[in-house]
Coordinates of C-alpha atoms and ligand atoms in Angstrom, one line a residue:
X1 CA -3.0 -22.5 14.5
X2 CA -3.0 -21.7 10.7
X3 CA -4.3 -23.8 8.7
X4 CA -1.7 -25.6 5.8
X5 CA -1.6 -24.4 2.2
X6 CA -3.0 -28.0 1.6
X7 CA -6.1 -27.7 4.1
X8 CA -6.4 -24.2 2.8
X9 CA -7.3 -25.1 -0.9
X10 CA -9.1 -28.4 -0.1
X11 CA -11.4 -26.1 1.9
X12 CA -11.6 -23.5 -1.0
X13 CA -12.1 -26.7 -3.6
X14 CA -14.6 -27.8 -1.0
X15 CA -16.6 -24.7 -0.7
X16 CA -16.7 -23.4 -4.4
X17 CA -18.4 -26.8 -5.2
X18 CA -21.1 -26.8 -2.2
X19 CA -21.4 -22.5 -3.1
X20 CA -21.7 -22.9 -7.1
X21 CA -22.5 -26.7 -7.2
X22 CA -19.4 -27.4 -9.5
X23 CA -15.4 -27.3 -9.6
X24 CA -13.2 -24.8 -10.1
X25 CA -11.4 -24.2 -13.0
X26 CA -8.7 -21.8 -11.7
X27 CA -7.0 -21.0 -8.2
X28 CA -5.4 -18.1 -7.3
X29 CA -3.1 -16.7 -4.9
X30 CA -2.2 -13.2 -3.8
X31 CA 0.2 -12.4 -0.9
X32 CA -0.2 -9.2 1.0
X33 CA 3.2 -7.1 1.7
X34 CA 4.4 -5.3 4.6
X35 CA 6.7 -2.4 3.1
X36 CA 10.2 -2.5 5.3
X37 CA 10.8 1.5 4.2
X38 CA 9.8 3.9 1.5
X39 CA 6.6 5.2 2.9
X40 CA 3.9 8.1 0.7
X41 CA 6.8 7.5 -1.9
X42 CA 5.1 5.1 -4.8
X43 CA 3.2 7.6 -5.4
X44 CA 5.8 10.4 -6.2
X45 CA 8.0 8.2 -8.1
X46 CA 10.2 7.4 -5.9
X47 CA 11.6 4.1 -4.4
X48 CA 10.0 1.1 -2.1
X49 CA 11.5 -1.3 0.1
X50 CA 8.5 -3.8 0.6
X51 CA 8.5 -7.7 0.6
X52 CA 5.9 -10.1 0.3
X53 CA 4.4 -11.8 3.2
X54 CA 3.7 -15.7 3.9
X55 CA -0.6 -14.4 4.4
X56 CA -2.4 -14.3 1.3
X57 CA -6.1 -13.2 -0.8
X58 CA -7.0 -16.9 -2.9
X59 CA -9.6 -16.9 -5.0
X60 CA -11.0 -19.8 -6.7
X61 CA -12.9 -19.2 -10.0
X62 CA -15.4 -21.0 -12.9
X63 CA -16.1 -19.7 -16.4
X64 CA -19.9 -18.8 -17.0
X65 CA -21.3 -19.3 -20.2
X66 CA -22.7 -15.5 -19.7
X67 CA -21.5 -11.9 -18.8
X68 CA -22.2 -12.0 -15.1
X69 CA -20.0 -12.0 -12.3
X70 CA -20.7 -13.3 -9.4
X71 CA -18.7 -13.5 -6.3
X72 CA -18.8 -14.9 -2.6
X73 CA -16.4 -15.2 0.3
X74 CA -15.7 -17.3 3.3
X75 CA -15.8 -14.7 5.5
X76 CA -19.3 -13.8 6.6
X77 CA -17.8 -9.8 6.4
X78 CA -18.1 -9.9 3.0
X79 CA -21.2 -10.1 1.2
X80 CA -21.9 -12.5 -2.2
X81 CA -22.1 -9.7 -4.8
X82 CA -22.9 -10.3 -8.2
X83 CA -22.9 -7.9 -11.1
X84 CA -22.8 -7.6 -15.3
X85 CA -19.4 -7.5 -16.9
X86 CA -18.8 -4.1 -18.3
X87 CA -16.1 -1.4 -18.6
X88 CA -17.6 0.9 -17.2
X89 CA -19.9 -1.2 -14.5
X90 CA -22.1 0.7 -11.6
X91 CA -20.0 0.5 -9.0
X92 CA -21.2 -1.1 -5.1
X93 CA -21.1 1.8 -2.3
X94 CA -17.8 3.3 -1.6
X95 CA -15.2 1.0 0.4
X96 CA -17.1 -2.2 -0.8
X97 CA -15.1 -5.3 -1.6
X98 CA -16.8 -6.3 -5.1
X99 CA -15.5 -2.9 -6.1
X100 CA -12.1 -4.1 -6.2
X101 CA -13.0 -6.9 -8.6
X102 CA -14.9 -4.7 -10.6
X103 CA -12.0 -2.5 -10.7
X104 CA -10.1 -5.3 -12.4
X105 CA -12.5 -5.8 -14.7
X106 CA -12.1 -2.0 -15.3
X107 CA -8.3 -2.0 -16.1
X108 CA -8.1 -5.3 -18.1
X109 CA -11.3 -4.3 -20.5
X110 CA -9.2 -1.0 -21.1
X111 CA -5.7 -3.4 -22.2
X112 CA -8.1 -6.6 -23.8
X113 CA -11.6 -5.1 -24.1
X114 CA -14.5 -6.1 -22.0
X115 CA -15.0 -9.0 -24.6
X116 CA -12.0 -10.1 -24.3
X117 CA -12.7 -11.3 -20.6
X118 CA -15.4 -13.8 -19.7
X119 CA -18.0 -13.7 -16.8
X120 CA -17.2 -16.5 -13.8
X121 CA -18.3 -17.5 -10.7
X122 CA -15.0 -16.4 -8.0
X123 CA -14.9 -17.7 -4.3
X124 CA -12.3 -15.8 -1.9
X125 CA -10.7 -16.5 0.9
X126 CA -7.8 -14.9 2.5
X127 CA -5.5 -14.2 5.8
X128 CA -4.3 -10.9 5.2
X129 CA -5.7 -8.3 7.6
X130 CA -8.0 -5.8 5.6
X131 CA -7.3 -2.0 6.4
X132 CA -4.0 -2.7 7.9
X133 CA -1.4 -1.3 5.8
X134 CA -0.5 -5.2 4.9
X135 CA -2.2 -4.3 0.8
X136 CA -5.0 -6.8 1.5
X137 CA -6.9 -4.4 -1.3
X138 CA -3.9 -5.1 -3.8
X139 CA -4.2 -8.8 -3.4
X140 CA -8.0 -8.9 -3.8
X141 CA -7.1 -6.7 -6.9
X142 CA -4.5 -9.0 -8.5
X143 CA -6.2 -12.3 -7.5
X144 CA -9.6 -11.0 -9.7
X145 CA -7.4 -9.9 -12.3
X146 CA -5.1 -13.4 -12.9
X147 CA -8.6 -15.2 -12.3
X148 CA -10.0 -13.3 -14.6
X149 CA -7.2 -13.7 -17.2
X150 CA -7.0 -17.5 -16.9
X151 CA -10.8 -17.6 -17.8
X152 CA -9.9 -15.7 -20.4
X153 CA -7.0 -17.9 -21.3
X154 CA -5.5 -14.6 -21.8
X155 CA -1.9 -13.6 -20.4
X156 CA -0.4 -10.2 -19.5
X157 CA 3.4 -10.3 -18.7
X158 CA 4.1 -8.9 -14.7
X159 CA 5.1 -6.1 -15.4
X160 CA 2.5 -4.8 -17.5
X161 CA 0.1 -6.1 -15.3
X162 CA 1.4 -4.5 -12.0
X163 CA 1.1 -1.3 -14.1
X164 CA -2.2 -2.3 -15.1
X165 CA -3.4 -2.7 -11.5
X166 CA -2.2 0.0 -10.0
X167 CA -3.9 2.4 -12.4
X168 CA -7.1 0.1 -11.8
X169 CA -7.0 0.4 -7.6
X170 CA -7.2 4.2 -8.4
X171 CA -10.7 3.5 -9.3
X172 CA -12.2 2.6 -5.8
X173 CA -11.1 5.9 -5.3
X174 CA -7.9 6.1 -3.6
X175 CA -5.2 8.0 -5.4
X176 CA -2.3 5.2 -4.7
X177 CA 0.7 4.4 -6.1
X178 CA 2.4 1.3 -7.4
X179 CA 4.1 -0.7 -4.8
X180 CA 1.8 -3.1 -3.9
X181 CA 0.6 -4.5 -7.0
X182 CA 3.8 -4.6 -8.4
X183 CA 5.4 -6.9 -5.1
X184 CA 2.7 -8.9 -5.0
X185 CA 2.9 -10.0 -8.8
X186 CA 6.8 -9.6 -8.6
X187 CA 7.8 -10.8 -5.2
X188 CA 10.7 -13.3 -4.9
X189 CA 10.4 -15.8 -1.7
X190 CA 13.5 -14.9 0.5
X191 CA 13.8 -11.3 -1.0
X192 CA 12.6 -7.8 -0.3
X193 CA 12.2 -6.2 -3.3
X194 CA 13.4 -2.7 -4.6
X195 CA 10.6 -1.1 -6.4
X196 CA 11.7 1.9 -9.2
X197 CA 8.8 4.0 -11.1
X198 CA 8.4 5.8 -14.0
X199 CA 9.4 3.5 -15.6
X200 CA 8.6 0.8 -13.4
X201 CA 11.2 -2.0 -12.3
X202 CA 11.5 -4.7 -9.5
X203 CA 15.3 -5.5 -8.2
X204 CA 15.4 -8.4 -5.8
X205 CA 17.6 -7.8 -2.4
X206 CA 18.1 -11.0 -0.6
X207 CA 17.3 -10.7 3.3
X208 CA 19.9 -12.5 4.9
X209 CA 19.3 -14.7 8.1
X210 CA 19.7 -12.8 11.6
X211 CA 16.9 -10.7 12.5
X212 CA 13.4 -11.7 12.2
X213 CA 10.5 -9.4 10.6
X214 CA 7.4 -9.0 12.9
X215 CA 4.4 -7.3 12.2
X216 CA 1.8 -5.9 15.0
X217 CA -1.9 -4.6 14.4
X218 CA -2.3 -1.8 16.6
X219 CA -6.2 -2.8 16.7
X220 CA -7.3 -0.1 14.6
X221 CA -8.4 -0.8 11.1
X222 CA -7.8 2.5 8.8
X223 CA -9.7 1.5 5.4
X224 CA -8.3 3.5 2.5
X225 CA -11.2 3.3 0.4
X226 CA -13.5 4.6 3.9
X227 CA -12.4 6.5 6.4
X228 CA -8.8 7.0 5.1
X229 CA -9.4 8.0 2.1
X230 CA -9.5 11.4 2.7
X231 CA -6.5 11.8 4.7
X232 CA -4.8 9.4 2.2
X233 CA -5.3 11.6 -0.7
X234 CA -4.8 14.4 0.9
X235 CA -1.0 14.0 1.1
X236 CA -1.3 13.2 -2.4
X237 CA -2.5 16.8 -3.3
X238 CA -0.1 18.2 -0.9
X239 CA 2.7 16.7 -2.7
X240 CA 0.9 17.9 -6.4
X241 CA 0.9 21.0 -5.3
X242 CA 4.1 21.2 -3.4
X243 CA 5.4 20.8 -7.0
X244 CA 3.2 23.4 -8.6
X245 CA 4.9 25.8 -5.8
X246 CA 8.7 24.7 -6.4
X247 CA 8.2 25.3 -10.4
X248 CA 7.1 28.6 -9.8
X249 CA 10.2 28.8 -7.1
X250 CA 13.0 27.7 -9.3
X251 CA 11.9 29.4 -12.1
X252 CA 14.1 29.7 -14.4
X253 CA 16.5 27.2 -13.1
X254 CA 13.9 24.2 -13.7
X255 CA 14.4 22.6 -16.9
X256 CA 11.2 21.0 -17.1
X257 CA 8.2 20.8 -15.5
X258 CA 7.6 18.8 -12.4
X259 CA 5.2 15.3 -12.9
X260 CA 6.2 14.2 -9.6
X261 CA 8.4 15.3 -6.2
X262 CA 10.6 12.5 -7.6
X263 CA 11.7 14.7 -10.5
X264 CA 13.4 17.0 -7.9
X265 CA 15.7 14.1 -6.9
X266 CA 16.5 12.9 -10.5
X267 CA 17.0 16.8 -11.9
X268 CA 18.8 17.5 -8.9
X269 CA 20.8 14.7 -8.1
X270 CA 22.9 16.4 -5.2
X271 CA 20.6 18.7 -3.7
X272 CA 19.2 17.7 -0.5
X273 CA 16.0 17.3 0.8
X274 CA 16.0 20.0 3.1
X275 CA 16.6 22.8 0.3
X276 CA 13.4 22.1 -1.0
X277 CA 11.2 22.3 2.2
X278 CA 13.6 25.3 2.9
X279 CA 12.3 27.0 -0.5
X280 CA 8.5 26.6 0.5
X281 CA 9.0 27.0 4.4
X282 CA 10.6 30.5 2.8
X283 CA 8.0 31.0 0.6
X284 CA 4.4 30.0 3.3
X285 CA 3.6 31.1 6.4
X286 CA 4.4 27.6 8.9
X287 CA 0.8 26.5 9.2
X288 CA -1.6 24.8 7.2
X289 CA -2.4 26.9 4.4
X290 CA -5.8 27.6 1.9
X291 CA -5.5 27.0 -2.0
X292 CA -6.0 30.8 -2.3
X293 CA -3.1 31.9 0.1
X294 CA -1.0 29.6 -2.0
X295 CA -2.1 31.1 -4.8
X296 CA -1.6 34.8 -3.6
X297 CA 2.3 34.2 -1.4
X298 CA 3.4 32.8 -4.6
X299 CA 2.0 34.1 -7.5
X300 CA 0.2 31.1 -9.1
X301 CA -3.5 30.9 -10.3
X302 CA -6.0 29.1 -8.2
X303 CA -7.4 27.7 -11.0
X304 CA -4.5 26.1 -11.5
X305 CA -3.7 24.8 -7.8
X306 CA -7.0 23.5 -7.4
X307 CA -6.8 21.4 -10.4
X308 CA -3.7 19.2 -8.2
X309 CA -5.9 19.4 -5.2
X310 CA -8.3 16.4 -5.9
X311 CA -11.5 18.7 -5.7
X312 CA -11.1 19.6 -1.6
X313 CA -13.1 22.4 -0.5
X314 CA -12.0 25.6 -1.2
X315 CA -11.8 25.9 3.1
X316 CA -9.5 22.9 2.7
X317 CA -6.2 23.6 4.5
X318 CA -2.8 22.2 3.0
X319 CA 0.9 21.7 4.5
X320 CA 3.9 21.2 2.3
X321 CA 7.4 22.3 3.6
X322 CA 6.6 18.9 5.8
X323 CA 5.4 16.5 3.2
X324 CA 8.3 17.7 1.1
X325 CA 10.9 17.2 3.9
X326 CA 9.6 13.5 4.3
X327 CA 8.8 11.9 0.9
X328 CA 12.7 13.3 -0.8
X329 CA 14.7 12.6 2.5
X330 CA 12.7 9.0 2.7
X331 CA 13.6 8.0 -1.1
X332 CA 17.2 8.8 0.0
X333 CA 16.8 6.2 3.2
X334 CA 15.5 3.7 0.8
X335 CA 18.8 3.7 -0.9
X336 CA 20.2 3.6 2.2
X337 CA 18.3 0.4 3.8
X338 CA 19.0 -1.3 0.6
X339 CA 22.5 -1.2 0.7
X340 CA 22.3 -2.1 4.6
X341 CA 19.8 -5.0 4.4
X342 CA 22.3 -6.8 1.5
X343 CA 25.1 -6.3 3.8
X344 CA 23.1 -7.9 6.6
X345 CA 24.3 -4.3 9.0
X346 CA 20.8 -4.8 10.8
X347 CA 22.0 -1.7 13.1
X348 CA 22.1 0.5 10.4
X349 CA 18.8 -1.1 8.8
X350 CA 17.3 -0.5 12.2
X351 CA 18.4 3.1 12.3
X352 CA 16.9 4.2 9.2
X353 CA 13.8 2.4 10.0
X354 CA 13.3 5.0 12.9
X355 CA 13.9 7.5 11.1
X356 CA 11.6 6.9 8.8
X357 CA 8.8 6.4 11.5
X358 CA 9.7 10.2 13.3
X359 CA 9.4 11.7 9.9
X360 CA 6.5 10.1 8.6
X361 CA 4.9 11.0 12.4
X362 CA 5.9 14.6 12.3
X363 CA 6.5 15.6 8.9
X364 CA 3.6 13.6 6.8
X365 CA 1.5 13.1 10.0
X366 CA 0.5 9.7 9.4
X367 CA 0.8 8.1 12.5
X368 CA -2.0 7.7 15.1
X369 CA -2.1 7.3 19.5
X370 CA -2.4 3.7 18.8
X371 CA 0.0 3.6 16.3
X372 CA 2.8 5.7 18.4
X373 CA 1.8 3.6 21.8
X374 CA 2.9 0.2 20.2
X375 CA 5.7 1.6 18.3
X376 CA 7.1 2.7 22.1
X377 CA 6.0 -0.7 23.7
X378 CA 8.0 -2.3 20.5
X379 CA 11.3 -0.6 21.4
X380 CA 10.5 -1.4 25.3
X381 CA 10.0 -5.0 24.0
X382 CA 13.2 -5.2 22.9
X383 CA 12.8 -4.6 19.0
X384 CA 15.6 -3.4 17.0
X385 CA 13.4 -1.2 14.7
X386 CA 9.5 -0.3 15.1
X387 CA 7.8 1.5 12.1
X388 CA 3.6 2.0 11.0
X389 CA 3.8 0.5 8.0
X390 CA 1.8 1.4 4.5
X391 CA -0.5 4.6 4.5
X392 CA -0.8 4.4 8.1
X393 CA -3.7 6.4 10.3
X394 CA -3.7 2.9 12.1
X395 CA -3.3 -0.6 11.1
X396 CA 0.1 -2.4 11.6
X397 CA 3.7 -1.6 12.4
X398 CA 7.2 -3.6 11.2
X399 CA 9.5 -4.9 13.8
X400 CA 13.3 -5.8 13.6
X401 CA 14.0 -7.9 16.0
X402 CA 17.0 -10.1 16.5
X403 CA 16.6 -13.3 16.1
X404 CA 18.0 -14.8 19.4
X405 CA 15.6 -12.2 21.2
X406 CA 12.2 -13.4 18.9
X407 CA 10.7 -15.6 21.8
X408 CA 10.8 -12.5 24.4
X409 CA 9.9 -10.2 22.1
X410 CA 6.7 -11.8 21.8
X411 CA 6.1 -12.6 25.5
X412 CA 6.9 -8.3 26.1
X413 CA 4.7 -7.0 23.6
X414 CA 2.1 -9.1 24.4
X415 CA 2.1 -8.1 27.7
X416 CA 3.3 -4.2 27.5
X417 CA 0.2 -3.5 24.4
X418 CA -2.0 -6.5 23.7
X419 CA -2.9 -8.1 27.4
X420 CA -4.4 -5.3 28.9
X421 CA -6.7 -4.0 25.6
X422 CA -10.4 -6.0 25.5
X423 CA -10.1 -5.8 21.2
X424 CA -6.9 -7.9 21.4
X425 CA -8.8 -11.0 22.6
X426 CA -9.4 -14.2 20.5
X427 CA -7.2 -13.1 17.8
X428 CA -3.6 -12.7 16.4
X429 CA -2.7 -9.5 16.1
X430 CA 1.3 -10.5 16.1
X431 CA 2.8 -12.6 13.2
X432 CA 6.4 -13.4 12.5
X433 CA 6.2 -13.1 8.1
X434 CA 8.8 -14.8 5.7
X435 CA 10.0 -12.9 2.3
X436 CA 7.5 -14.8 0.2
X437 CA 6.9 -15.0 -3.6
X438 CA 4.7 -13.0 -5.7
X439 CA 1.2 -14.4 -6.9
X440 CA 0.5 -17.7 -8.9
X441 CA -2.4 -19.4 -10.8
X442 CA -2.8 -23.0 -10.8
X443 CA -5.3 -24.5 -13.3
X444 CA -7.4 -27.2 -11.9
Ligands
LIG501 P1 -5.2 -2.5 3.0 O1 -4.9 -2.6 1.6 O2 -4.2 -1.7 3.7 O3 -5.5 -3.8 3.7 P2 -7.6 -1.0 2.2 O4 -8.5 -0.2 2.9 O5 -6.9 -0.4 1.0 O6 -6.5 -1.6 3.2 O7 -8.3 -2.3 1.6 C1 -9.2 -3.1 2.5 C2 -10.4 -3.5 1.6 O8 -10.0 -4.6 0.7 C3 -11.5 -4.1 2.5 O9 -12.4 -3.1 2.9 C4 -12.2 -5.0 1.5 O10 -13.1 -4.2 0.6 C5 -11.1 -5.5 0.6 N1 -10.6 -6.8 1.1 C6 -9.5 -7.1 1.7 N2 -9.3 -8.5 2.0 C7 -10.5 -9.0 1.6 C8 -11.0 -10.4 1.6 N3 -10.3 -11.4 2.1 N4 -12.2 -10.6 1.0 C9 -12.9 -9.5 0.5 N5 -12.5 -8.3 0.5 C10 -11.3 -8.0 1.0
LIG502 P1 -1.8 0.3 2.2 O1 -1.9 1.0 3.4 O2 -1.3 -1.1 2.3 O3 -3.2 0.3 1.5 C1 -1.0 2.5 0.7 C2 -1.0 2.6 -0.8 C3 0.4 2.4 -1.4 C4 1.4 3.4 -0.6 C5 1.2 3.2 0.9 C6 2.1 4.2 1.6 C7 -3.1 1.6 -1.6 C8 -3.7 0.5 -2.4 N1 -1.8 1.5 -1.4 O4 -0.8 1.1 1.2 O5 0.4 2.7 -2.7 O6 1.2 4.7 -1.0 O7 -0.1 3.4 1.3 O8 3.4 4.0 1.4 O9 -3.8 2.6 -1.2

């Protein structure tokens, strides 16, 4: 059993005071997000489907009279940390969590300066699965940063301050985009929320009653400031440099230059997905290519190429035809799935759902055995739709599933993925979520 929102803070008010000796002054609250389509698309501009989920990062939090920070968490995985308030602070080893509060320190002392913001004591606690695709990072990131404002008694309108945070994540190391810390300051309880970039806008789609939204660990944790991160900003190259190639390959038809895939779709409005890959898979041999063969089949400088390629090895092989194929034909299903999901045509919502899990298996590769074994055991379970969800490489998958069919779903997948794996046992690796509303501060 969960505990109630009510139990959940008087434990958090309970623990700050026996941890730091004193009350809070601030708590927070940050949901995590499970993204219902629009996969590797923040990131080139391009639209998001996600909604925020009833599991959350709080954070309760004390002004210090001095610059130090210094932060502890119910759960014994995390470490007390404590460091100096600076903008440019000495960051803890790669992948650790006080990085991501230090990372908030990082953006906000670039909007308010560092003496704008005040040093605290900050006690977390929080339900959402780390490393699953669910933005656990995000929330950690957005909690520190209200908490951090509110000491402050300084305010940054939502929308600035998504922008704000997703430029901060990028310094942990991970070359993301903006979904996640937009829904999570943005999010509207019984709504999924379509996410625009450049510039950045939230548009509320109501999900209507009918099918319920499941999510499933596969049991594999895929940490996007760790092991992931590699293969994470990987694609990210491969899409920079996917639009080095298609400049040189329009030519003289391209009116600008590219900042993004997603300047394909708005200069070229009627041109399908498939053109584009069709260019490159013209222009490169179909395998994973070097930043010099690039360079040489098309005529470009490596100098050049390998500025977009995050600094990979020069024996680093690329593959774009694929990545391009996936990221323009999934912005078009976004469109799609919005205008299914606010006419309640679950079918149809179901169908593009699919078809965004084959592409981003085969053509961004970011699915895994575990992932692609409970996807299957979904669909056998009777699910409507099963996708990975977020970056993938493990963590969870989204589930439509009707709502008279809920109670056997759960009994099937239980027993066709979880029963028979040793990791499953003694925890939940199966919740129902509920469209759920962005983040709030209370002062105390
Ligand atoms: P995701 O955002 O998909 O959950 P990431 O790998 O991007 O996965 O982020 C996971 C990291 O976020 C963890 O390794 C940890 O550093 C941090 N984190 C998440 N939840 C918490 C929490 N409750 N307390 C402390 N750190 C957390
Ligand atoms: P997850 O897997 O929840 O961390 C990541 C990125 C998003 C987006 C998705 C893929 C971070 C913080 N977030 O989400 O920006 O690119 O992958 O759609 O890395």
């Amino acid at each position: 059993m969960r505990p109630s929102p009510a139990a959940r803070r008087a434990t958090l008010l309970a623990a700050f005071a026996a941890e730091f000796g004193r009350a809070p002054s601030v708590l927070v609250q940050a949901p995590g997000r499970v993204n219902l389509i629009g996969e590797h698309t923040d990131y080139n501009g391009l639209p998001v489907l996600p909604l925020a989920i009833d599991r959350q990062v709080w954070m309760a939090a004390a002004p210090r009279d001095d610059a130090t920070v210094r932060l502890a968490n119910l759960s014994s995985r995390f470490a007390p940390r404590t460091y100096a308030l600076s903008a440019t602070p000495e960051p803890f080893a790669a992948g650790d969590w006080g990085n991501y509060h230090q990372a908030a320190v990082v953006g906000l002392a670039g909007a308010l300066g560092v003496g704008g913001l005040r040093g605290g004591d900050f006690l977390v606690d929080g339900d959402v699965p780390p490393g699953s695709g669910l933005s656990s990072s995000s929330a950690l990131l957005v909690a520190s940063a209200l908490a951090l404002l509110a000491l402050a008694e300084r305010r940054i309108e939502p929308l600035a301050l998504a922008e704000l945070a997703a430029a901060a994540e990028r310094w942990v190391g991970t070359q993301s985009g903006g979904m996640d810390q937009a829904v999570c300051l943005l999010a509207r309880a019984g709504h999924a929320l379509r996410i625009d970039f450049d510039p950045l806008s939230a548009h509320p789609v109501p999900v209507p009653p009918g099918a319920a939204l499941v999510v499933c660990h596969s049991l594999v944790e895929a940490e996007k400031s760790g092991a992931a991160r590699d293969a994470y900003n990987q694609r990210v190259a491969e899409c920079r440099l996917a639009c080095r190639v298609l400049e040189r390959l329009l030519g003289a038809n391209l009116p600008r230059r590219l900042a993004n895939l997603g300047d394909l779709a708005r200069l070229y409005p009627d041109r399908a997905a498939a053109d584009f890959a069709a260019l490159l898979d013209n222009a490169l041999p179909p395998r994973p290519v070097t930043i010099d063969e690039i360079a040489r089949r098309v005529g470009i400088s490596q100098f050049q190429l390998a500025a977009n390629a995050s600094g990979a090895a020069a024996d680093a092989t690329y593959t774009l035809a694929p990545r391009v194929r996936h990221v323009l034909s999934e912005a078009e299903r976004v469109g799609q799935a919005e205008a299914a999901l606010a006419a309640g045509d679950w079918a149809r919502l179901a169908a593009l759902m699919d078809a965004s899990h084959a592409s981003c298996r085969d053509d961004y590769e970011v699915s895994s055995p575990a992932l692609e074994e409970l996807v299957a055991a979904a669909r056998e379970s009777g699910a409507l739709a099963a996708r990975l969800t977020g970056a993938g490489f493990g963590g969870c998958t989204i589930n439509l599933v009707a709502a008279p069919d809920l109670a056997l779903f759960l009994t099937r997948i239980h027993r066709a993925f979880y029963q028979q794996r040793p990791a499953a046992r003694g925890r939940e690796h199966v919740f129902v979520v509920t469209p759920s509303p962005g983040a709030g501060v209370e002062i105390v």
